[in-house]
């Protein structure tokens, strides 16, 4: 099976193709190209005699400091403005490659092959790069669309249940943010940590169709797309011991607690209970999470939450579910009662994970 669709942007459109064995096909193509790849795939590039720029996928790798090494590696390989950059990896490789392609010689073309479920089902479209500076996560970046996105669902064959859970947290988020019927259609695909690559292919196509709506209507991340920004505080407060995808899952649970603390009643919507149970079951695939959370307190979470770029000087911006099941960016005054509501939401999430989950 293969699927192809286009993403419309202000500068034209680009194709997204979902097809098995695409990676093998790309590797035998020739032309002026340079690879930036996750070092998980180093043996494949070495076996084919390809001198790829290899990256270890972690948050340090996508820091502004480390971009110097990447830019020098491109120059040392003789990359010019006519060279095509091909990125093979998850969100970290995507962020580095997209950022490098935007700034190297003021811009070169890039093609992306996402390899984690999170990147296949979510981050691969939209053209965003997000780079860390000091303790600030994703604080600088660019929006430059790729020439093409090539998704080979067989990359899922080597993903662990936990890595699948991370991707499914993001996929569930996108679908819920799009609306309850998109979320129900997602659940009808029975996504779970044991789903095989054929089942995940359908999840990827469905999640990308929902994400496409957000990025086409809000290419530059100024309005509708902003509701997709959940959970960075938890990932950062744990010093990245909690992955991005699981952090998003926990952030969505904290957001539900916040909605309830603010007096919202979700009991009328069975989808919300279903969403919560689904996210909790995905998080249980990451057994170390409970341990990490038991060492965190609300002060550490608040510290990370406050440093998020979403907020203004006078208001926090929280992403919260409405009683009708849609997702909104809710301004909350940065006063004592606003701060306490957010602290209590984090405390409720921590209490659930640190003590209540067996
Ligand atoms: N730019 C965006 O739009 C965007 C969106 C969401 C997330 N992100 C960023 O993406 C990052 C998280 O990315 P991620 O979750 O995709 O993973 P990742 O890039 O952090 O990689 C996680 C792990 O998966 C391994 N891996 C990659 N492909 C594999 C495969 N096929 N089989 C087995 N192991 C594999 C890597 O080696 C690494 O150990 C975060 O830094 C987040 O901020 C960016």
Coordinates of C-alpha atoms and ligand atoms in Angstrom, one line a residue:
X1 CA 0.0 0.0 0.0
X2 CA 1.2 3.5 -0.6
X3 CA -0.4 6.9 -0.1
X4 CA 0.6 10.3 -1.3
X5 CA -0.8 13.7 -0.5
X6 CA 0.3 17.3 -0.8
X7 CA 0.7 20.0 1.9
X8 CA -0.1 23.5 0.6
X9 CA 2.2 26.3 1.8
X10 CA 2.6 30.0 1.0
X11 CA 5.6 29.1 -1.2
X12 CA 4.0 26.2 -3.1
X13 CA 3.3 22.7 -2.0
X14 CA 5.3 19.6 -1.1
X15 CA 4.5 15.9 -1.4
X16 CA 4.2 13.5 1.5
X17 CA 4.5 9.8 0.4
X18 CA 3.9 6.9 2.7
X19 CA 5.3 3.7 1.3
X20 CA 7.2 0.6 2.5
X21 CA 10.8 0.2 1.5
X22 CA 11.2 3.9 0.5
X23 CA 14.4 4.1 2.5
X24 CA 16.1 1.4 0.4
X25 CA 15.0 3.3 -2.7
X26 CA 16.4 6.6 -1.5
X27 CA 19.7 5.1 -0.6
X28 CA 20.4 3.9 -4.1
X29 CA 19.6 7.2 -5.7
X30 CA 22.5 9.3 -6.8
X31 CA 23.1 13.1 -7.2
X32 CA 24.5 16.0 -5.3
X33 CA 23.2 15.1 -1.8
X34 CA 24.4 14.9 1.8
X35 CA 22.8 12.9 4.6
X36 CA 22.3 13.9 8.2
X37 CA 21.2 10.7 10.0
X38 CA 20.5 9.3 13.4
X39 CA 23.5 7.2 14.5
X40 CA 21.1 4.3 15.1
X41 CA 21.3 3.8 11.3
X42 CA 25.1 4.1 11.2
X43 CA 25.6 0.4 10.2
X44 CA 23.3 0.9 7.2
X45 CA 25.2 3.9 5.9
X46 CA 28.6 2.4 6.6
X47 CA 27.6 -0.8 4.7
X48 CA 26.7 1.3 1.7
X49 CA 29.8 3.4 1.9
X50 CA 27.9 6.6 2.5
X51 CA 29.7 9.3 4.5
X52 CA 26.6 10.6 6.4
X53 CA 26.8 13.2 9.2
X54 CA 25.8 11.0 12.1
X55 CA 23.9 12.5 15.1
X56 CA 23.2 11.0 18.5
X57 CA 19.5 11.8 19.1
X58 CA 19.3 13.7 22.4
X59 CA 18.5 17.2 23.5
X60 CA 22.1 18.3 23.6
X61 CA 22.5 17.4 20.0
X62 CA 19.8 19.9 19.0
X63 CA 21.3 22.8 21.0
X64 CA 22.4 26.0 19.3
X65 CA 26.0 25.4 20.5
X66 CA 26.2 22.1 18.6
X67 CA 25.0 23.7 15.3
X68 CA 28.6 24.8 14.7
X69 CA 29.8 21.2 14.3
X70 CA 26.9 20.5 11.9
X71 CA 27.6 23.5 9.7
X72 CA 31.3 22.7 9.6
X73 CA 30.6 19.0 8.7
X74 CA 28.4 20.2 5.8
X75 CA 31.2 22.5 4.6
X76 CA 33.8 19.8 5.0
X77 CA 31.7 17.5 2.7
X78 CA 31.7 20.2 0.1
X79 CA 28.0 21.0 0.4
X80 CA 26.9 23.9 -1.9
X81 CA 23.6 25.7 -2.4
X82 CA 22.8 23.1 -5.0
X83 CA 23.3 20.1 -2.7
X84 CA 20.2 18.4 -1.4
X85 CA 20.2 17.6 2.3
X86 CA 18.5 14.3 3.2
X87 CA 17.6 13.9 6.9
X88 CA 17.0 10.4 8.3
X89 CA 15.9 10.2 11.9
X90 CA 13.4 11.2 14.5
X91 CA 12.5 14.7 15.8
X92 CA 16.0 15.5 16.9
X93 CA 17.6 14.8 13.5
X94 CA 14.6 16.7 11.9
X95 CA 15.2 19.8 14.1
X96 CA 18.9 19.9 13.4
X97 CA 18.6 19.2 9.7
X98 CA 15.7 21.6 9.1
X99 CA 17.6 24.3 11.0
X100 CA 20.9 23.7 9.2
X101 CA 19.2 23.6 5.8
X102 CA 17.5 27.0 6.6
X103 CA 20.7 28.8 7.6
X104 CA 23.5 27.0 5.7
X105 CA 24.5 29.4 2.8
X106 CA 21.2 31.1 3.5
X107 CA 19.2 28.0 2.6
X108 CA 19.5 24.6 0.8
X109 CA 16.8 22.1 -0.1
X110 CA 16.0 19.4 2.4
X111 CA 14.1 16.1 2.2
X112 CA 13.0 14.3 5.3
X113 CA 12.6 10.6 6.1
X114 CA 11.2 10.4 9.6
X115 CA 12.1 7.2 11.5
X116 CA 10.3 7.4 14.9
X117 CA 6.5 7.0 15.2
X118 CA 6.4 10.5 16.7
X119 CA 8.1 12.0 13.7
X120 CA 6.2 9.9 11.1
X121 CA 2.7 10.6 12.7
X122 CA 3.3 14.2 13.7
X123 CA 6.4 16.3 13.4
X124 CA 7.5 15.4 9.8
X125 CA 5.0 17.9 8.3
X126 CA 4.9 21.6 9.1
X127 CA 8.6 22.5 8.4
X128 CA 9.3 23.7 11.9
X129 CA 12.8 23.4 13.4
X130 CA 13.1 23.9 17.2
X131 CA 16.5 24.3 18.8
X132 CA 17.4 24.5 22.5
X133 CA 19.5 27.4 23.9
X134 CA 20.8 26.9 27.4
X135 CA 18.0 25.6 29.6
X136 CA 15.4 26.9 27.2
X137 CA 13.9 24.2 25.1
X138 CA 12.9 24.8 21.5
X139 CA 13.4 28.6 21.9
X140 CA 14.9 29.3 18.5
X141 CA 14.0 27.9 15.1
X142 CA 12.8 28.4 11.6
X143 CA 9.8 27.5 9.5
X144 CA 11.2 26.3 6.2
X145 CA 9.2 23.6 4.3
X146 CA 10.9 20.5 3.1
X147 CA 11.1 19.6 -0.6
X148 CA 9.5 16.3 0.1
X149 CA 8.6 14.0 3.1
X150 CA 9.1 10.3 2.5
X151 CA 7.6 8.0 5.2
X152 CA 8.7 4.4 5.3
X153 CA 6.4 2.7 7.9
X154 CA 8.9 -0.2 8.1
X155 CA 11.1 2.1 10.3
X156 CA 8.5 1.2 13.0
X157 CA 9.8 -2.4 12.9
X158 CA 12.7 -1.6 15.2
X159 CA 10.8 0.7 17.6
X160 CA 10.3 -0.4 21.2
X161 CA 6.8 -0.4 22.8
X162 CA 7.9 2.7 24.7
X163 CA 8.9 4.5 21.5
X164 CA 5.5 3.5 19.9
X165 CA 3.8 4.9 23.0
X166 CA 5.6 8.2 22.6
X167 CA 4.4 8.5 19.0
X168 CA 0.9 7.5 19.9
X169 CA 0.7 10.2 22.6
X170 CA 1.4 12.8 19.9
X171 CA -0.9 11.1 17.4
X172 CA -3.7 11.1 20.0
X173 CA -3.0 14.7 20.8
X174 CA -3.3 15.8 17.2
X175 CA -6.5 13.9 16.7
X176 CA -8.1 15.2 19.9
X177 CA -7.1 18.8 19.1
X178 CA -8.8 18.4 15.7
X179 CA -12.0 17.3 17.3
X180 CA -13.9 14.5 18.9
X181 CA -14.8 12.7 15.7
X182 CA -11.2 12.7 14.5
X183 CA -10.2 11.3 17.9
X184 CA -12.9 8.6 17.6
X185 CA -11.7 7.6 14.2
X186 CA -8.2 7.4 15.6
X187 CA -9.4 5.1 18.4
X188 CA -11.3 2.9 15.9
X189 CA -7.8 2.0 14.5
X190 CA -7.1 0.4 17.9
X191 CA -3.7 2.0 18.3
X192 CA -1.5 0.4 20.9
X193 CA 2.1 -0.3 21.8
X194 CA 1.9 -3.7 20.2
X195 CA 0.5 -2.4 16.9
X196 CA 2.6 -3.6 14.0
X197 CA 3.9 -1.4 11.1
X198 CA 0.9 -2.2 8.9
X199 CA -1.5 -1.0 11.7
X200 CA 0.7 2.0 12.5
X201 CA 0.7 3.0 8.8
X202 CA -3.0 3.7 9.1
X203 CA -2.5 5.6 12.3
X204 CA 0.2 7.7 10.6
X205 CA -2.0 8.5 7.7
X206 CA -4.9 9.5 9.9
X207 CA -2.9 11.6 12.3
X208 CA -1.1 13.4 9.4
X209 CA -4.4 14.2 7.7
X210 CA -5.5 15.9 11.0
X211 CA -2.2 17.7 11.4
X212 CA -2.3 18.9 7.8
X213 CA -5.4 20.9 8.6
X214 CA -3.5 22.8 11.3
X215 CA -0.4 23.6 9.3
X216 CA -2.3 24.6 6.2
X217 CA -4.5 27.0 8.0
X218 CA -1.7 28.3 10.2
X219 CA 1.6 27.8 8.5
X220 CA 3.5 30.2 10.7
X221 CA 2.3 29.0 14.1
X222 CA 0.4 32.1 15.0
X223 CA -3.1 30.8 15.8
X224 CA -4.8 27.4 15.4
X225 CA -1.5 25.5 15.5
X226 CA -0.6 26.9 18.9
X227 CA -3.0 24.6 20.7
X228 CA -0.7 21.7 19.7
X229 CA 2.0 22.8 22.2
X230 CA 1.5 20.6 25.2
X231 CA 3.8 19.2 27.9
X232 CA 7.2 20.8 27.3
X233 CA 7.4 21.7 31.0
X234 CA 7.3 18.1 32.1
X235 CA 10.0 17.0 29.7
X236 CA 12.2 19.9 30.7
X237 CA 11.7 19.6 34.5
X238 CA 12.7 16.0 34.3
X239 CA 15.9 17.1 32.5
X240 CA 14.7 15.0 29.6
X241 CA 14.6 11.8 31.5
X242 CA 11.0 11.8 30.3
X243 CA 10.8 11.8 26.5
X244 CA 9.0 14.4 24.4
X245 CA 6.1 12.1 23.5
X246 CA 5.5 10.9 27.1
X247 CA 5.9 14.5 28.3
X248 CA 3.1 15.5 26.0
X249 CA 1.0 12.7 27.3
X250 CA 1.6 13.7 30.9
X251 CA 1.0 17.4 30.0
X252 CA -2.4 16.5 28.5
X253 CA -3.3 14.7 31.7
X254 CA -2.2 17.8 33.8
X255 CA -4.3 19.9 31.4
X256 CA -7.4 17.8 32.1
X257 CA -6.8 18.3 35.9
X258 CA -6.5 22.0 35.3
X259 CA -9.8 22.1 33.4
X260 CA -11.4 20.4 36.3
X261 CA -9.8 22.7 38.9
X262 CA -11.2 25.6 36.9
X263 CA -14.7 24.0 37.3
X264 CA -15.1 22.3 33.9
X265 CA -17.1 19.1 33.9
X266 CA -16.0 16.6 31.3
X267 CA -18.2 13.7 32.5
X268 CA -20.7 14.4 29.7
X269 CA -18.1 13.4 27.1
X270 CA -17.2 9.7 26.9
X271 CA -14.4 10.5 24.5
X272 CA -12.6 12.5 27.2
X273 CA -12.6 9.5 29.6
X274 CA -11.5 7.3 26.6
X275 CA -8.7 9.8 25.8
X276 CA -7.5 9.8 29.4
X277 CA -7.5 5.9 29.7
X278 CA -5.7 5.7 26.3
X279 CA -3.0 8.1 27.4
X280 CA -2.6 6.5 30.8
X281 CA -2.2 3.1 29.1
X282 CA 0.4 4.5 26.7
X283 CA 2.3 6.1 29.6
X284 CA 2.4 2.8 31.5
X285 CA 4.6 1.5 28.6
X286 CA 7.4 3.8 30.0
X287 CA 8.0 2.2 33.4
X288 CA 10.7 4.6 34.5
X289 CA 8.2 7.5 34.3
X290 CA 6.8 6.8 37.7
X291 CA 10.3 6.8 39.2
X292 CA 11.2 10.1 37.6
X293 CA 8.0 11.7 38.6
X294 CA 8.4 10.6 42.2
X295 CA 11.6 12.7 42.3
X296 CA 9.9 15.8 40.8
X297 CA 7.9 18.3 42.8
X298 CA 5.4 21.0 41.7
X299 CA 8.1 23.7 42.2
X300 CA 10.3 22.1 39.5
X301 CA 7.3 21.7 37.2
X302 CA 6.2 25.3 37.7
X303 CA 9.8 26.5 37.1
X304 CA 9.9 24.7 33.8
X305 CA 6.3 25.8 32.9
X306 CA 7.0 29.4 33.7
X307 CA 10.0 29.4 31.4
X308 CA 7.9 28.3 28.4
X309 CA 7.8 30.7 25.5
X310 CA 4.0 30.7 25.3
X311 CA 3.3 33.0 28.3
X312 CA 3.2 36.8 28.4
X313 CA 4.4 38.9 31.4
X314 CA 0.9 39.1 32.8
X315 CA -0.7 35.9 31.7
X316 CA 0.1 32.2 31.6
X317 CA -1.1 30.5 28.5
X318 CA -2.5 27.0 29.3
X319 CA -3.9 24.6 26.7
X320 CA -7.1 23.3 28.2
X321 CA -10.1 21.2 27.1
X322 CA -13.5 22.9 26.8
X323 CA -16.6 21.2 28.1
X324 CA -17.6 20.7 24.5
X325 CA -14.4 18.7 23.9
X326 CA -12.4 21.2 21.8
X327 CA -9.0 22.5 22.9
X328 CA -8.3 26.1 23.7
X329 CA -5.4 28.4 24.6
X330 CA -6.6 29.8 27.9
X331 CA -5.0 32.9 29.3
X332 CA -4.7 32.7 33.1
X333 CA -3.6 35.7 35.2
X334 CA -0.2 35.4 36.7
X335 CA -1.5 36.1 40.1
X336 CA -1.7 34.0 43.3
X337 CA -4.9 32.2 42.3
X338 CA -3.8 31.5 38.7
X339 CA -0.5 30.2 39.9
X340 CA -2.1 28.0 42.5
X341 CA -4.6 26.5 39.9
X342 CA -1.7 25.4 37.7
X343 CA 0.4 24.1 40.7
X344 CA -2.6 22.1 41.8
X345 CA -3.0 20.6 38.3
X346 CA 0.6 19.5 38.3
X347 CA 0.2 18.2 41.9
X348 CA -2.8 16.1 40.9
X349 CA -0.9 14.6 37.9
X350 CA 2.1 13.8 40.2
X351 CA -0.1 12.3 42.9
X352 CA -1.7 10.0 40.4
X353 CA 1.6 8.8 39.0
X354 CA 3.9 8.9 42.0
X355 CA 1.6 7.1 44.3
X356 CA -1.6 5.8 42.7
X357 CA -0.4 3.8 39.8
X358 CA 0.8 0.3 40.6
Ligands
LIG1 N1 10.1 20.3 14.8 C1 9.0 19.8 15.2 O1 7.9 20.1 14.6 C2 8.9 18.9 16.3 C3 7.7 18.3 16.7 C4 7.6 17.4 17.8 C5 8.8 17.1 18.4 N2 10.0 17.6 18.1 C6 11.2 17.3 18.8 O2 11.5 16.0 18.5 C7 12.3 15.4 19.5 C8 11.8 14.0 19.8 O3 11.9 13.3 18.7 P1 11.5 11.7 18.5 O4 10.6 11.4 19.6 O5 11.1 11.6 17.1 O6 12.8 10.9 18.8 P2 14.4 11.3 18.8 O7 14.8 11.9 17.6 O8 14.6 12.0 20.1 O9 15.0 9.8 19.0 C9 14.6 9.0 20.1 C10 15.4 7.7 20.0 O10 14.8 6.9 19.0 C11 15.9 6.3 18.2 N3 15.4 5.9 16.9 C12 15.1 6.7 15.9 N4 14.5 6.0 14.9 C13 14.5 4.7 15.3 C14 14.0 3.5 14.7 N5 13.4 3.4 13.5 N6 14.1 2.3 15.5 C15 14.7 2.4 16.7 N7 15.1 3.5 17.3 C16 15.0 4.6 16.6 C17 17.0 7.3 18.3 O11 18.3 6.8 18.0 C18 16.8 7.8 19.7 O12 17.5 7.0 20.6 C19 12.2 16.4 20.7 O13 13.4 17.1 20.8 C20 11.1 17.3 20.3 O14 11.2 18.6 20.8 C21 10.1 18.5 17.0

